[in-house]
XYZ file of C-alpha atoms in Angstrom:
733
model
C -5.172 33.831 14.228
C -3.548 32.846 17.519
C -5.428 29.558 17.905
C -4.474 28.188 14.485
C -2.983 24.698 14.672
C -1.008 23.502 11.655
C 2.083 21.692 12.994
C 1.324 18.013 13.602
C 4.066 15.551 14.569
C 3.952 11.996 15.956
C 6.921 12.808 18.240
C 6.411 15.956 20.292
C 10.088 16.614 21.011
C 13.399 14.833 21.660
C 16.115 16.219 23.920
C 19.227 14.106 23.707
C 21.252 15.444 26.620
C 20.240 17.003 29.967
C 22.574 17.560 32.931
C 20.976 17.458 36.396
C 22.068 19.165 39.586
C 23.485 17.356 42.602
C 19.966 16.325 43.622
C 19.295 14.727 40.252
C 16.895 17.488 39.237
C 16.667 19.408 35.996
C 14.135 21.626 34.248
C 13.533 20.803 30.592
C 11.477 22.869 28.141
C 10.152 21.387 24.916
C 7.717 22.880 22.415
C 4.633 20.739 21.840
C 3.207 20.383 18.321
C -0.426 21.169 17.597
C -1.663 17.590 17.996
C -4.664 17.091 20.284
C -3.728 13.766 21.831
C -2.084 12.034 24.776
C 1.691 11.931 24.463
C 3.952 9.654 26.462
C 6.892 11.426 28.115
C 9.854 9.092 28.582
C 13.153 9.789 30.330
C 16.332 7.729 30.621
C 19.011 8.697 33.176
C 22.632 7.488 33.334
C 25.295 8.436 35.895
C 29.034 8.569 35.477
C 29.181 5.321 37.452
C 26.947 3.561 34.906
C 23.886 3.538 37.099
C 20.768 3.979 35.054
C 17.008 4.184 35.303
C 13.973 5.203 33.294
C 10.495 6.593 33.825
C 7.461 7.666 31.856
C 4.259 9.633 32.293
C 1.246 10.553 30.110
C 0.894 14.138 28.891
C -2.535 15.252 27.663
C -2.626 18.036 25.071
C -6.170 19.373 24.633
C -8.410 22.461 24.426
C -11.882 23.309 25.771
C -13.185 23.461 22.185
C -11.695 21.140 19.577
C -11.801 21.090 15.781
C -10.457 17.836 14.342
C -9.997 17.580 10.548
C -12.111 14.933 8.799
C -10.622 15.022 5.298
C -9.310 12.510 2.763
C -5.563 11.882 2.840
C -5.156 13.127 -0.751
C -7.245 14.393 -3.681
C -7.422 13.913 -7.416
C -8.347 16.574 -9.936
C -12.106 16.584 -10.428
C -13.033 15.059 -7.051
C -16.320 16.511 -5.769
C -16.827 15.821 -2.051
C -18.170 16.968 1.301
C -15.809 17.007 4.283
C -14.656 19.298 7.037
C -14.045 19.034 10.782
C -15.486 17.282 13.810
C -16.185 19.776 16.602
C -16.090 18.591 20.239
C -16.125 20.455 23.553
C -15.311 19.792 27.203
C -17.977 22.008 28.781
C -20.554 20.530 31.146
C -23.457 22.185 29.329
C -24.822 22.610 25.822
C -23.231 25.254 23.609
C -23.687 26.754 20.159
C -20.612 26.439 17.925
C -19.879 28.257 14.704
C -17.530 26.813 12.069
C -15.972 28.864 9.241
C -14.160 27.272 6.290
C -11.537 28.615 3.910
C -9.758 26.734 1.141
C -7.002 27.336 -1.391
C -6.239 25.076 -4.349
C -9.801 23.701 -4.317
C -13.169 25.255 -5.050
C -15.297 25.827 -1.925
C -18.933 25.711 -2.940
C -21.990 26.723 -0.993
C -21.979 28.173 2.536
C -18.644 28.907 4.173
C -20.142 29.198 7.696
C -22.232 26.718 9.655
C -23.718 26.724 13.175
C -24.375 23.713 15.404
C -26.028 23.155 18.786
C -23.829 20.776 20.737
C -25.236 18.920 23.740
C -23.064 18.443 26.809
C -20.254 16.024 26.020
C -21.374 15.620 22.407
C -19.873 16.722 19.109
C -20.889 17.224 15.501
C -19.279 17.046 12.076
C -19.298 20.243 10.035
C -19.238 19.394 6.334
C -18.539 21.716 3.450
C -18.742 21.156 -0.283
C -15.429 21.156 -2.200
C -14.263 20.386 -5.709
C -10.603 19.676 -6.505
C -9.182 21.788 -9.315
C -5.907 21.353 -11.259
C -2.872 21.969 -9.080
C -0.252 20.328 -6.889
C -1.814 20.770 -3.440
C -4.827 22.103 -1.568
C -4.965 23.961 1.742
C -7.919 23.846 4.126
C -8.484 26.052 7.170
C -11.340 25.640 9.620
C -12.136 27.949 12.558
C -14.543 26.874 15.311
C -15.784 29.130 18.079
C -18.322 28.910 20.891
C -18.830 29.672 24.605
C -15.959 32.140 24.502
C -13.435 29.555 23.251
C -12.009 28.906 19.797
C -9.877 26.463 17.852
C -8.543 26.507 14.301
C -6.753 23.939 12.167
C -5.019 24.107 8.821
C -4.244 21.055 6.707
C -2.512 20.636 3.346
C -3.402 17.753 1.026
C -1.565 16.688 -2.138
C -3.566 16.671 -5.360
C -2.621 13.596 -7.361
C -3.142 13.392 -11.129
C -5.737 10.858 -12.217
C -3.350 9.585 -14.896
C 0.363 8.986 -14.570
C 2.426 11.962 -15.798
C 4.732 10.919 -18.635
C 8.397 11.862 -18.630
C 10.429 11.745 -21.833
C 14.138 12.506 -21.649
C 16.707 13.132 -24.366
C 20.424 13.604 -23.813
C 23.393 13.876 -26.082
C 26.552 15.701 -27.123
C 26.186 18.964 -29.048
C 29.014 20.151 -31.286
C 27.268 22.440 -33.771
C 23.528 21.806 -34.143
C 21.040 19.115 -33.182
C 17.284 18.657 -33.523
C 15.208 16.897 -30.892
C 11.579 15.840 -31.299
C 8.934 14.462 -28.935
C 5.497 13.104 -29.779
C 2.951 14.179 -27.160
C -0.332 12.671 -26.069
C -3.444 14.239 -27.658
C -4.750 15.166 -24.203
C -1.502 16.830 -23.005
C -2.080 20.048 -21.050
C 0.481 22.375 -22.630
C 0.223 25.038 -19.920
C 1.023 22.560 -17.123
C 3.473 20.387 -19.046
C 7.093 21.487 -18.843
C 10.274 21.420 -20.894
C 13.452 21.400 -18.800
C 16.733 22.292 -20.512
C 20.117 21.562 -18.967
C 23.535 22.147 -20.545
C 27.159 21.895 -19.529
C 30.652 21.362 -20.897
C 31.038 18.439 -18.498
C 29.110 15.128 -18.484
C 28.069 16.057 -14.951
C 25.377 18.172 -16.633
C 23.799 14.902 -17.733
C 24.133 13.378 -14.292
C 22.269 16.387 -12.888
C 19.379 15.775 -15.244
C 19.305 12.045 -14.625
C 19.263 12.522 -10.868
C 16.211 14.782 -11.135
C 14.466 12.274 -13.411
C 15.083 9.459 -10.939
C 13.705 11.625 -8.112
C 10.186 11.198 -9.523
C 10.357 7.438 -10.058
C 7.383 6.078 -8.072
C 8.848 2.849 -6.660
C 11.554 2.330 -4.068
C 12.928 -1.179 -4.271
C 16.587 -1.459 -3.281
C 17.780 -1.529 -6.886
C 15.990 1.703 -7.733
C 17.096 3.391 -4.503
C 20.654 2.430 -5.475
C 20.275 3.711 -9.041
C 18.814 6.959 -7.719
C 21.490 7.257 -5.048
C 24.379 6.825 -7.478
C 23.973 10.178 -9.283
C 23.225 11.890 -5.984
C 26.440 10.687 -4.346
C 28.375 11.242 -7.575
C 27.295 14.883 -7.841
C 27.997 15.419 -4.148
C 31.565 14.142 -4.561
C 32.101 16.235 -7.683
C 30.632 19.297 -5.977
C 33.044 18.961 -3.055
C 36.027 18.425 -5.365
C 35.281 21.310 -7.747
C 33.635 23.834 -5.437
C 30.918 24.319 -8.081
C 27.346 23.887 -6.863
C 25.816 20.979 -8.797
C 22.912 20.055 -6.504
C 19.877 22.039 -5.483
C 19.255 22.249 -1.754
C 21.189 20.305 0.849
C 22.049 16.809 -0.458
C 23.269 15.458 2.889
C 19.859 14.438 4.291
C 18.894 12.775 1.007
C 22.090 10.730 0.916
C 21.659 9.807 4.567
C 18.135 8.592 3.752
C 19.538 6.342 0.981
C 22.093 4.945 3.425
C 19.445 4.386 6.106
C 16.998 2.680 3.738
C 19.553 0.287 2.258
C 21.078 -0.470 5.665
C 17.659 -1.184 7.166
C 17.052 -3.801 4.477
C 20.065 -5.916 5.407
C 19.016 -9.466 6.162
C 20.461 -11.683 8.890
C 22.798 -13.302 6.353
C 24.166 -9.886 5.274
C 22.351 -9.618 1.944
C 20.298 -6.530 1.058
C 16.627 -7.395 0.513
C 14.806 -6.061 -2.538
C 12.035 -4.407 -0.495
C 12.832 -5.191 3.152
C 15.112 -7.171 5.452
C 12.737 -10.136 5.116
C 12.724 -10.133 1.310
C 14.571 -11.832 -1.529
C 18.173 -10.911 -2.308
C 21.011 -12.060 -4.530
C 24.761 -11.431 -4.824
C 24.117 -9.036 -7.729
C 21.557 -6.960 -5.848
C 23.609 -6.892 -2.640
C 26.752 -5.854 -4.527
C 24.870 -3.079 -6.337
C 23.484 -1.651 -3.095
C 26.898 -2.113 -1.480
C 28.468 0.000 -4.234
C 26.259 2.939 -3.258
C 27.097 2.534 0.430
C 30.804 2.278 -0.403
C 30.702 5.445 -2.535
C 28.794 7.285 0.196
C 31.381 6.275 2.791
C 34.188 7.474 0.521
C 32.296 10.781 0.222
C 32.500 11.214 3.991
C 29.140 9.848 5.131
C 28.801 7.471 8.049
C 28.096 3.925 6.919
C 27.999 1.203 9.544
C 31.068 -1.032 9.524
C 28.837 -3.931 10.540
C 26.628 -3.366 7.484
C 29.619 -3.407 5.133
C 31.096 -6.393 6.953
C 27.784 -8.213 6.584
C 27.724 -7.484 2.863
C 31.300 -8.743 2.460
C 30.482 -11.912 4.399
C 27.355 -12.577 2.328
C 29.251 -12.130 -0.952
C 32.188 -14.266 0.186
C 29.898 -17.121 1.179
C 28.075 -16.850 -2.136
C 31.368 -17.233 -4.002
C 32.296 -20.440 -2.189
C 28.875 -22.108 -2.026
C 28.046 -23.806 -5.358
C 24.306 -23.666 -4.614
C 24.177 -20.043 -3.421
C 23.122 -18.491 -6.724
C 20.395 -21.036 -7.395
C 18.974 -20.599 -3.915
C 19.075 -16.802 -4.206
C 17.300 -16.756 -7.568
C 14.755 -19.363 -6.493
C 15.461 -21.636 -9.446
C 16.364 -25.328 -9.326
C 18.589 -24.875 -12.368
C 20.513 -21.706 -13.190
C 22.346 -21.105 -16.457
C 26.121 -20.852 -16.407
C 25.898 -17.277 -17.674
C 23.558 -16.235 -14.838
C 25.778 -17.921 -12.257
C 28.876 -16.161 -13.566
C 27.084 -12.789 -13.566
C 26.180 -13.177 -9.902
C 29.674 -14.312 -8.919
C 31.295 -11.494 -10.884
C 29.170 -8.920 -9.037
C 30.411 -10.309 -5.725
C 34.044 -10.350 -6.868
C 33.806 -6.773 -8.166
C 32.512 -5.247 -4.925
C 34.925 -7.197 -2.735
C 37.735 -5.879 -4.916
C 36.482 -2.300 -4.538
C 36.268 -2.789 -0.759
C 39.938 -3.770 -0.643
C 39.106 -7.409 0.143
C 39.756 -9.127 -3.220
C 38.944 -12.813 -3.496
C 41.825 -13.669 -5.822
C 41.040 -17.407 -6.156
C 37.484 -16.572 -7.254
C 38.791 -13.966 -9.710
C 41.069 -16.593 -11.249
C 38.209 -19.092 -11.495
C 36.131 -16.484 -13.336
C 39.017 -15.757 -15.693
C 39.085 -19.439 -16.587
C 35.346 -19.279 -17.338
C 35.522 -15.999 -19.306
C 34.542 -17.632 -22.596
C 31.190 -18.621 -21.067
C 30.450 -15.125 -19.741
C 28.221 -12.482 -21.250
C 30.057 -9.860 -23.330
C 29.637 -7.098 -20.745
C 30.739 -9.378 -17.914
C 34.035 -10.110 -19.649
C 34.619 -6.352 -19.864
C 33.891 -5.892 -16.149
C 36.208 -8.785 -15.316
C 38.981 -6.930 -17.184
C 38.486 -3.950 -14.871
C 38.505 -6.197 -11.786
C 41.783 -7.793 -12.877
C 43.297 -4.382 -13.654
C 42.447 -3.258 -10.129
C 44.880 -5.790 -8.673
C 47.538 -5.248 -11.329
C 46.865 -8.285 -13.558
C 47.170 -6.163 -16.705
C 48.080 -8.858 -19.237
C 44.883 -10.962 -18.951
C 42.850 -7.785 -18.453
C 44.156 -6.299 -21.717
C 43.376 -9.516 -23.581
C 39.762 -9.341 -22.441
C 39.480 -5.613 -23.227
C 41.057 -5.823 -26.686
C 38.803 -8.741 -27.591
C 35.777 -6.630 -26.662
C 36.954 -3.656 -28.733
C 37.580 -5.907 -31.733
C 33.854 -6.060 -32.439
C 33.153 -2.326 -31.979
C 32.591 -0.202 -35.088
C 32.618 3.591 -35.366
C 30.073 5.178 -37.690
C 30.012 8.955 -37.799
C 30.674 10.164 -34.285
C 29.397 7.121 -32.402
C 30.690 3.691 -31.467
C 28.402 0.729 -32.155
C 28.855 -2.319 -29.983
C 28.538 -5.799 -31.510
C 25.030 -7.361 -31.348
C 26.266 -9.928 -28.847
C 26.904 -7.161 -26.326
C 23.157 -6.756 -25.791
C 22.101 -10.395 -25.668
C 22.467 -10.847 -21.956
C 19.286 -12.491 -20.643
C 19.942 -11.476 -17.052
C 16.966 -10.196 -15.030
C 18.443 -6.711 -14.717
C 19.046 -6.315 -18.447
C 20.348 -2.924 -19.574
C 20.913 -1.570 -23.054
C 23.377 1.016 -21.711
C 25.444 -0.922 -19.174
C 27.645 -2.699 -21.810
C 28.861 0.649 -23.176
C 29.348 1.974 -19.647
C 31.444 -1.003 -18.630
C 33.538 -0.754 -21.785
C 34.199 2.923 -21.038
C 35.323 2.400 -17.422
C 37.499 -0.588 -18.315
C 39.111 1.337 -21.178
C 39.816 4.333 -18.936
C 41.525 1.981 -16.492
C 43.620 0.103 -19.081
C 43.871 2.186 -22.276
C 42.924 5.797 -21.360
C 44.253 7.077 -24.719
C 42.203 4.694 -26.863
C 41.458 6.414 -30.214
C 37.741 5.485 -30.156
C 37.099 6.727 -26.611
C 35.287 9.884 -27.742
C 32.927 7.913 -29.962
C 32.142 5.576 -27.068
C 31.344 8.525 -24.780
C 28.950 9.957 -27.364
C 27.198 6.592 -27.674
C 26.793 6.416 -23.917
C 25.237 9.864 -23.510
C 22.645 9.527 -26.280
C 19.195 8.931 -24.854
C 15.588 9.446 -25.838
C 13.056 8.964 -28.592
C 15.036 10.940 -31.124
C 18.182 8.918 -30.515
C 17.121 5.386 -29.634
C 14.321 2.850 -29.918
C 14.033 2.079 -26.224
C 13.250 3.810 -22.961
C 15.989 4.082 -20.367
C 15.511 2.289 -17.080
C 17.029 2.856 -13.640
C 19.731 0.340 -14.562
C 20.625 2.366 -17.656
C 20.953 5.562 -15.627
C 23.026 3.864 -12.934
C 25.440 2.395 -15.478
C 25.829 5.685 -17.348
C 26.412 7.685 -14.152
C 29.237 5.438 -12.972
C 30.966 5.481 -16.364
C 30.669 9.208 -17.036
C 31.833 10.146 -13.543
C 34.947 8.067 -14.121
C 35.404 9.761 -17.497
C 35.043 13.177 -15.842
C 37.702 12.259 -13.267
C 40.128 11.287 -16.022
C 39.699 14.468 -18.071
C 41.658 17.668 -17.688
C 39.149 20.507 -17.678
C 41.594 23.313 -16.970
C 41.171 26.170 -19.419
C 37.988 24.804 -20.991
C 35.769 27.695 -22.101
C 32.069 28.075 -21.571
C 29.837 28.124 -24.613
C 26.533 29.752 -25.486
C 23.691 27.398 -26.439
C 20.655 28.711 -28.297
C 17.379 26.755 -28.327
C 14.860 27.493 -31.077
C 11.375 26.307 -31.869
C 10.641 27.322 -35.428
C 11.625 30.967 -35.686
C 11.270 31.573 -31.941
C 14.223 31.584 -29.525
C 13.057 29.594 -26.504
C 16.176 30.263 -24.440
C 19.803 31.257 -24.830
C 22.140 30.364 -22.011
C 25.774 29.758 -21.221
C 26.731 26.114 -20.736
C 28.899 25.798 -17.655
C 29.214 23.542 -14.591
C 26.681 24.004 -11.833
C 24.147 25.852 -13.974
C 20.503 25.708 -12.911
C 18.388 24.178 -15.693
C 15.819 26.383 -17.427
C 12.120 25.516 -17.336
C 9.402 26.566 -19.724
C 5.783 25.641 -20.328
C 4.928 24.013 -23.655
C 2.362 26.673 -24.512
C 3.085 28.002 -28.000
C 5.865 25.466 -28.656
C 3.846 22.547 -29.974
C 2.804 21.974 -33.579
C 0.875 19.214 -35.297
C 2.240 16.591 -37.643
C 0.666 15.518 -40.903
C -1.331 12.861 -38.993
C -2.679 15.380 -36.487
C -0.508 14.278 -33.539
C 1.043 16.912 -31.295
C 4.783 17.263 -31.710
C 7.410 19.328 -29.888
C 10.482 19.942 -32.025
C 13.398 22.109 -30.886
C 16.696 22.969 -32.527
C 19.888 23.277 -30.461
C 22.743 25.436 -31.680
C 26.185 25.897 -30.179
C 27.074 29.530 -30.821
C 30.604 30.167 -32.025
C 33.633 27.984 -31.393
C 34.102 26.162 -28.144
C 33.981 22.807 -26.408
C 31.306 20.221 -27.066
C 28.221 20.668 -24.874
C 26.434 17.890 -23.022
C 22.687 18.451 -23.019
C 19.798 16.934 -21.082
C 16.266 17.843 -22.190
C 13.235 16.524 -20.333
C 9.552 16.855 -21.162
C 7.072 16.160 -18.378
C 3.569 15.723 -19.793
C 0.501 16.324 -17.660
C -2.850 15.337 -19.107
C -5.489 18.031 -19.500
C -8.234 15.485 -18.912
C -8.465 12.087 -17.350
C -8.037 9.178 -19.738
C -10.082 6.090 -18.949
C -9.426 4.084 -22.112
C -7.771 0.695 -21.391
C -4.373 0.127 -22.984
C -2.584 -3.158 -23.722
C 1.070 -2.943 -24.783
C 2.142 -6.400 -23.690
C 0.153 -6.513 -20.419
C -3.631 -6.516 -20.114
C -5.000 -4.985 -16.889
C -8.513 -5.259 -15.446
C -9.891 -3.773 -12.237
C -13.324 -3.764 -10.630
C -14.937 -3.153 -7.230
C -17.397 -5.559 -5.633
C -19.283 -6.081 -2.381
C -17.581 -8.308 0.157
C -20.601 -10.508 0.875
C -22.407 -10.859 -2.487
C -19.457 -10.210 -4.859
C -21.719 -7.887 -6.851
C -19.798 -5.276 -8.907
C -20.365 -1.770 -7.513
C -19.327 1.801 -8.216
C -21.471 3.355 -5.461
C -21.200 2.610 -1.727
C -22.119 4.199 1.603
C -19.670 5.808 4.023
C -18.135 3.167 6.273
C -18.824 0.313 3.836
C -15.960 -2.051 2.979
C -15.506 -3.019 -0.675
C -13.292 -5.578 -2.302
C -10.970 -4.388 -5.074
C -10.176 -7.018 -7.698
C -7.210 -6.779 -10.085
C -6.275 -9.111 -12.920
C -3.331 -8.932 -15.307
C -2.932 -11.168 -18.349
C 0.423 -11.792 -20.030
C 0.851 -13.262 -23.518
C 4.420 -14.320 -22.663
C 6.759 -14.618 -19.684
C 7.638 -11.369 -17.909
C 10.155 -10.385 -15.222
C 10.092 -7.652 -12.574
C 6.426 -6.702 -13.053
C 4.809 -3.945 -10.976
C 1.035 -3.531 -10.675
C 0.018 -0.071 -9.438
C -3.621 0.613 -8.481
C -4.486 4.257 -7.634
C -7.180 4.588 -4.968
C -10.140 6.927 -5.302
C -9.650 9.619 -2.637
C -12.845 8.531 -0.872
C -11.452 5.046 -0.190
C -8.774 3.930 2.230
C -7.053 0.545 1.822
C -7.446 -1.819 4.787
C -4.193 -3.247 6.167
C -4.671 -6.982 6.783
C -1.009 -7.763 7.428
C -1.612 -8.880 11.039
C -4.234 -11.462 10.100
C -3.108 -15.093 10.155
C -5.811 -16.355 7.776
C -6.553 -14.838 4.397
C -10.061 -13.306 4.251
C -10.180 -14.258 0.579
C -9.283 -17.958 0.911
C -12.623 -19.438 -0.143
C -13.049 -17.016 -3.043
C -9.500 -17.458 -4.287
C -9.796 -21.222 -4.351
C -12.781 -20.838 -6.651
C -11.710 -17.905 -8.828
C -7.920 -17.620 -9.059
C -6.400 -18.510 -12.405
C -2.599 -18.546 -11.851
C -2.599 -21.381 -14.338
C -1.730 -24.834 -13.070
C -0.098 -25.632 -16.408
C 2.842 -23.398 -15.437
C 3.468 -24.888 -11.993
C 6.157 -27.330 -13.019
C 9.436 -28.149 -11.353
C 11.497 -26.886 -14.250
C 10.335 -23.339 -13.550
C 10.541 -23.619 -9.789
C 7.054 -22.107 -9.508
C 6.671 -22.374 -5.760
C 10.023 -20.668 -5.185
C 8.463 -17.459 -6.503
C 5.713 -15.278 -5.091
C 4.657 -15.205 -1.445
C 2.282 -16.822 1.019
C -0.464 -14.825 2.725
C -2.690 -16.465 5.336
C -2.132 -19.912 3.826
C -2.780 -18.764 0.247
C -0.091 -18.507 -2.428
C 0.210 -15.250 -4.359
C 2.315 -14.724 -7.505
C 3.373 -11.319 -6.109
C 6.481 -11.256 -3.923
C 5.761 -7.876 -2.394
C 2.871 -5.491 -1.811
C 2.604 -1.994 -0.342
C -0.351 -0.019 0.945
C 0.117 3.720 0.512
C -2.175 6.674 1.090
C -3.060 7.010 -2.585
C -2.346 3.580 -4.092
C -1.757 -0.107 -3.568
C 1.292 -1.594 -5.286
C 2.128 -5.230 -6.084
C 5.444 -6.552 -7.388
C 6.419 -9.909 -8.905
C 9.951 -10.987 -9.769
C 8.675 -13.344 -12.442
C 5.323 -14.101 -14.040
C 4.730 -16.739 -16.660
C 2.268 -16.548 -19.511
C -1.295 -16.512 -18.195
C -3.605 -14.519 -15.915
C -2.878 -13.461 -12.332
C -5.174 -11.972 -9.715
C -4.644 -9.674 -6.743
C -7.239 -8.410 -4.301
C -7.505 -6.150 -1.277
C -10.156 -4.467 0.874
C -10.880 -0.742 1.020
C -13.175 1.262 3.283
C -15.258 4.241 2.146
C -14.279 7.191 4.356
C -15.485 10.397 2.655
C -18.727 11.186 0.833
C -18.475 12.472 -2.725
C -17.821 11.643 -6.360
C -14.198 10.601 -6.790
C -11.954 9.948 -9.762
C -10.995 6.291 -10.104
C -7.829 6.427 -12.197
C -6.733 3.435 -14.302
C -4.633 0.693 -12.714
C -1.221 0.427 -14.378
C 1.207 -2.473 -14.868
C 4.673 -2.491 -16.403
C 7.926 -4.378 -16.607
C 10.152 -2.123 -14.503
C 13.258 -2.833 -16.591
C 11.432 -2.737 -19.896
C 8.837 0.010 -19.320
C 7.767 -0.036 -22.953
C 5.893 -3.215 -21.994
C 2.926 -1.930 -20.033
C -0.838 -1.684 -19.868
C -3.647 0.021 -18.000
C -7.219 -0.714 -17.046
C -10.251 1.441 -17.572
C -11.340 4.007 -14.994
C -14.240 6.265 -14.147
C -16.061 7.685 -11.152
C -16.526 6.056 -7.760
C -19.348 7.452 -5.620
C -19.495 7.398 -1.810
C -22.883 8.375 -0.383
C -23.171 10.031 2.998
C -24.354 7.661 5.722
C -28.129 7.816 6.243
C -28.782 9.105 2.716
């Protein structure tokens, strides 16, 4: 079909270099995308003598007969809707147009061909009936013809699940046999859910699995971009050093995107903002993002010297300003332990950058007794980096004194996990102990037990879920361990995976191996209480090296779950009319509705994200350019945000954000095609409200998935609202 248009780009083309003739003339050819629009052609000319000039001109891209898609921006399984294309023409007389529809990944119901009489200069919307079916994406193709002309468009839309897919990961060290078990949701779709199995005789096999897990994490604050970038850069460096392919596809563009995102979030003072260049930062956060940029630069990627210089300047000023940490954290009073954590992060990165602040390192050494357990271990590594081995060894040996080995694992003292810092990690203490030990005592007799403790992850091995901080800490430590090991002559080893009497897979564990995938169909049994369980047995065949394994189950629900859930956070959501505030679940195309969200916390929480999935027939309205909140009068009358918590001791007004003269407990919000996301650094016990406007754009019956809230660094604390159907009626009906 020669008229088919499917390539749509906001920028038609960019030609970076053109050489003119002596008259200043040149002919340039650029391929236009399929957009029907007016482009702006811009040119900038520079001579060898530094003369310059610029010019621009409009460029209209059109056709005599036009078919413009009128579809939602995404779909959810079960959506039942009418949509299609708007047909326009440029003839000076009336015509008859015929529109044909085809669709893949959705069910096209009813007629697939429609005819319209179009008056001169007028158009019409051709609507077809569709129903979204299970899948990842849908493809629509519409062909319009009339008066001897034709146009065709093809559009792909993602199909989003109504409920959040659940990922459970287990990793560990296999010597002979191991058994791993997952409990699955009753509504899990076994045919669409997947088990991914990855093995290797190097800990880089784990890093591969962790990097893929972090790829699907739905939020992109600077901390999570950094935690996701760490395994990516680590595998890239290892891949270049070993010549073994460890990454799928070309990693360069992904790493460059991490660099660009973090660099774009640098504030005027040099700090890296949590969500943007205008957002909150701290020495810890800036140092963590700086570590990723530093590693990427060492891997050969271009990182702006001015960005790194800005980071160094920000951290140096924070070390020498006694109020810097309190101002960064937004608290009038900061504990000594929190202050030392922030200062240590700054000292550590400056040391790695080759710009050690020795006086600040010595001050921290004098305050070591007041530090958290893991911070004392990191300080030992910092001191070792500049050759101060004696005090570094004292700190390291004191940390090891409380470690016990039981079986094949090392157990850290309880005090190692009692750090109340806002980026708490249950894995980072072991990771820091490993890297410091490799730097100071690489032949420590309990090193192997510590490595096995660090790699164990998942329901079968621990009572907590790993967070992005856990993955980041483990990646850094295991990469250092890999660098210190001599792998020459290490043999591969066969790993056999069984479920009951069935062999699921048998593969050779070696570096750079592509993980195996399998559906859960036929692998799941039921426990005594009726719950679905997936249990597999791992066996290392014959003699050989220990095998690092990473097993991941990704559960997809067979049906939408609308039942509210409260596991430490209660979530409510409802839709109401803008003028009467009457709750509604049915509106007319073009109508604006108000979406109300409320979360209730029984105790103080940190780093809370509230994620509200939109029905596909609604589109969130961006009010960011308004100077006055449209909700001011309503919020004054209805917001809870309990006054009892707004005391000076908690520095209430230093948290949250201001929108159109109204205070919100949420520091950051994002409007996306399929969801609206809110984020709060800290919320105290009580109820908190958020609200936004959405416009009905497409007629149909749409899935309204539950709103979800969680503590990002303690995801076991979460909750969801109810859900259901949201109906948009066609205008005039």
